[in-house]
mmCIF file of N, CA and C in Angstrom:
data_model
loop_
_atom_site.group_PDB
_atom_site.id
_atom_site.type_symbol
_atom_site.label_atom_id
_atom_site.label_comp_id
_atom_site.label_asym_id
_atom_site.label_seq_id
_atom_site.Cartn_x
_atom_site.Cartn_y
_atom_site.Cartn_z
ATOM 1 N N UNK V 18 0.854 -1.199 0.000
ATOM 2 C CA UNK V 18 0.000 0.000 0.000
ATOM 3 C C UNK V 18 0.889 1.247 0.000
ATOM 4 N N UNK V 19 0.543 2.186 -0.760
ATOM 5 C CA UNK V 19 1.374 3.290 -0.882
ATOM 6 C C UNK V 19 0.911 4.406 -0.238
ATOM 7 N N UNK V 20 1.830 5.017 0.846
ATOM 8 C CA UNK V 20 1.202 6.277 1.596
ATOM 9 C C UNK V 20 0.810 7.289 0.934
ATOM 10 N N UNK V 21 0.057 7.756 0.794
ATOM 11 C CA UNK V 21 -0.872 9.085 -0.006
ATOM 12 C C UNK V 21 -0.171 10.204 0.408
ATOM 13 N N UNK V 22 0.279 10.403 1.256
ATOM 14 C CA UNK V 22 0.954 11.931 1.278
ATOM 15 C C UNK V 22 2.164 11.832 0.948
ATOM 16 N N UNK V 23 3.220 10.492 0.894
ATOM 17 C CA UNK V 23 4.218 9.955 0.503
ATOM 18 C C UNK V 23 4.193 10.017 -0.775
ATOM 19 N N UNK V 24 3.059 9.947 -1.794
ATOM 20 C CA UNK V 24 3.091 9.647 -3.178
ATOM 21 C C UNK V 24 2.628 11.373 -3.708
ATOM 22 N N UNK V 25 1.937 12.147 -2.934
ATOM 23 C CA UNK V 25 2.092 13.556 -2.996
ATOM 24 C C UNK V 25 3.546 14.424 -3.144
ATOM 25 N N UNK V 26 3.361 13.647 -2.182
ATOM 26 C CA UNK V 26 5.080 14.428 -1.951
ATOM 27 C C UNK V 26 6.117 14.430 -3.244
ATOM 28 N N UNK V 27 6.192 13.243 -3.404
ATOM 29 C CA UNK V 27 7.340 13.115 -4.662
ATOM 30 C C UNK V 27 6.366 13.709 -5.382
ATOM 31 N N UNK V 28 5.231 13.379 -6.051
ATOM 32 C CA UNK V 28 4.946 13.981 -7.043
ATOM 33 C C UNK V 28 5.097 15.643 -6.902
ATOM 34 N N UNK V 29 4.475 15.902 -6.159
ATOM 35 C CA UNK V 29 5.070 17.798 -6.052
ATOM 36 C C UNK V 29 6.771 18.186 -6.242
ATOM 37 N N UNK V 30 7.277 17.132 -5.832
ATOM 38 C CA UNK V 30 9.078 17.387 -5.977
ATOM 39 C C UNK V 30 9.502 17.089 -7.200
ATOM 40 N N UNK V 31 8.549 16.513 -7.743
ATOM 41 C CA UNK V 31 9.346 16.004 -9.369
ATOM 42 C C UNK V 31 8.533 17.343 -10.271
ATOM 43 N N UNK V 32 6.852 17.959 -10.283
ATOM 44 C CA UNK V 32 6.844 18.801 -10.924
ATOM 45 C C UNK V 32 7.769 20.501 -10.448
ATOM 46 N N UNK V 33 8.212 20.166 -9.103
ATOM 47 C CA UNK V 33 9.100 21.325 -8.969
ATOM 48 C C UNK V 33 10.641 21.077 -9.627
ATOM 49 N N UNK V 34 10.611 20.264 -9.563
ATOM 50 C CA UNK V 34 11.989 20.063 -10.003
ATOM 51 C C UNK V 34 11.994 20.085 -11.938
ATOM 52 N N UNK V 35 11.023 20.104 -12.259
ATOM 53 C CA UNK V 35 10.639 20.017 -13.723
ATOM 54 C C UNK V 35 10.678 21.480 -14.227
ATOM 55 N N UNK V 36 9.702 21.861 -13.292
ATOM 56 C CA UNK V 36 9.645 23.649 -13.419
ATOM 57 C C UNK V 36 11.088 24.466 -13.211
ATOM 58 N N UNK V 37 11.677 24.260 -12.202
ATOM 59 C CA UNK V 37 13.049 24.657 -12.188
ATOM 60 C C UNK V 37 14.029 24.490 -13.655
ATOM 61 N N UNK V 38 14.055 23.290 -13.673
ATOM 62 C CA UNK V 38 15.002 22.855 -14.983
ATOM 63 C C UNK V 38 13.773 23.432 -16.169
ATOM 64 N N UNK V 39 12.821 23.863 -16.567
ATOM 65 C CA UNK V 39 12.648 24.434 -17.934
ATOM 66 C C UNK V 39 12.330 25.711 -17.380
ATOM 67 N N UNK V 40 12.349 26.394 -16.542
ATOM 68 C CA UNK V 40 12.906 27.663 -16.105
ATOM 69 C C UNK V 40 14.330 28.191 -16.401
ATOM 70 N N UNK V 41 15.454 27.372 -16.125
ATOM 71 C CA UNK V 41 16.937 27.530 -16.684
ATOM 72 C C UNK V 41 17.280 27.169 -18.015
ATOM 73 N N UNK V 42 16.248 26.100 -19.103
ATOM 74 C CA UNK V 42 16.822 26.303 -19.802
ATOM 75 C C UNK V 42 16.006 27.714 -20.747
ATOM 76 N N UNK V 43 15.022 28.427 -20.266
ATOM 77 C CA UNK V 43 14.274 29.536 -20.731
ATOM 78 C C UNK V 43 15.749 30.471 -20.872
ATOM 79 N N UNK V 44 16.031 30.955 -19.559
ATOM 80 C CA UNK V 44 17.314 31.303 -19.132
ATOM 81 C C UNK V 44 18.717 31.422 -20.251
ATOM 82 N N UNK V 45 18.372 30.214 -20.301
ATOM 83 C CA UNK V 45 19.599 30.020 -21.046
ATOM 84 C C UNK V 45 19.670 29.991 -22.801
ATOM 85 N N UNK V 46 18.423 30.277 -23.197
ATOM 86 C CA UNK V 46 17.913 30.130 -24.624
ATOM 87 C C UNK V 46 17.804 31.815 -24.418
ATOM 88 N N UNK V 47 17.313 32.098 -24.088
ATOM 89 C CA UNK V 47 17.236 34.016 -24.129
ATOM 90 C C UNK V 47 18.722 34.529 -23.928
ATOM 91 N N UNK V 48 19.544 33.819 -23.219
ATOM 92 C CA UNK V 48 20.656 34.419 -23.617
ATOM 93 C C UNK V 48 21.476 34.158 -24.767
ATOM 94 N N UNK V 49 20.926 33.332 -25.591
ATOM 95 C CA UNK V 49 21.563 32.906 -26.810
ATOM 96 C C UNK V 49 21.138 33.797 -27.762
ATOM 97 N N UNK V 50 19.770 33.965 -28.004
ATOM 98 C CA UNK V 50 18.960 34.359 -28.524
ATOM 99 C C UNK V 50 18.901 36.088 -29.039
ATOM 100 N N UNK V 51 19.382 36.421 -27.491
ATOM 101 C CA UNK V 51 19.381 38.161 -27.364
ATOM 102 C C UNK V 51 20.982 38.715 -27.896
#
């Protein structure tokens, strides 16, 4: 059985961690770009 706030959890840490990394490469394409 899988703990429900346990399976929250990662899931919120993996779309933060998703958002971060295509946040830097935004970052990093605008500085190519400009």
């Amino acid at each position: 059985i899988i703990d429900m706030k346990e399976s929250i959890t990662q899931f919120l840490e993996k779309e933060y961690y998703e958002t971060v990394r295509i946040h830097q490469l935004r970052q990093l394409f605008e500085r190519y770009l400009t």
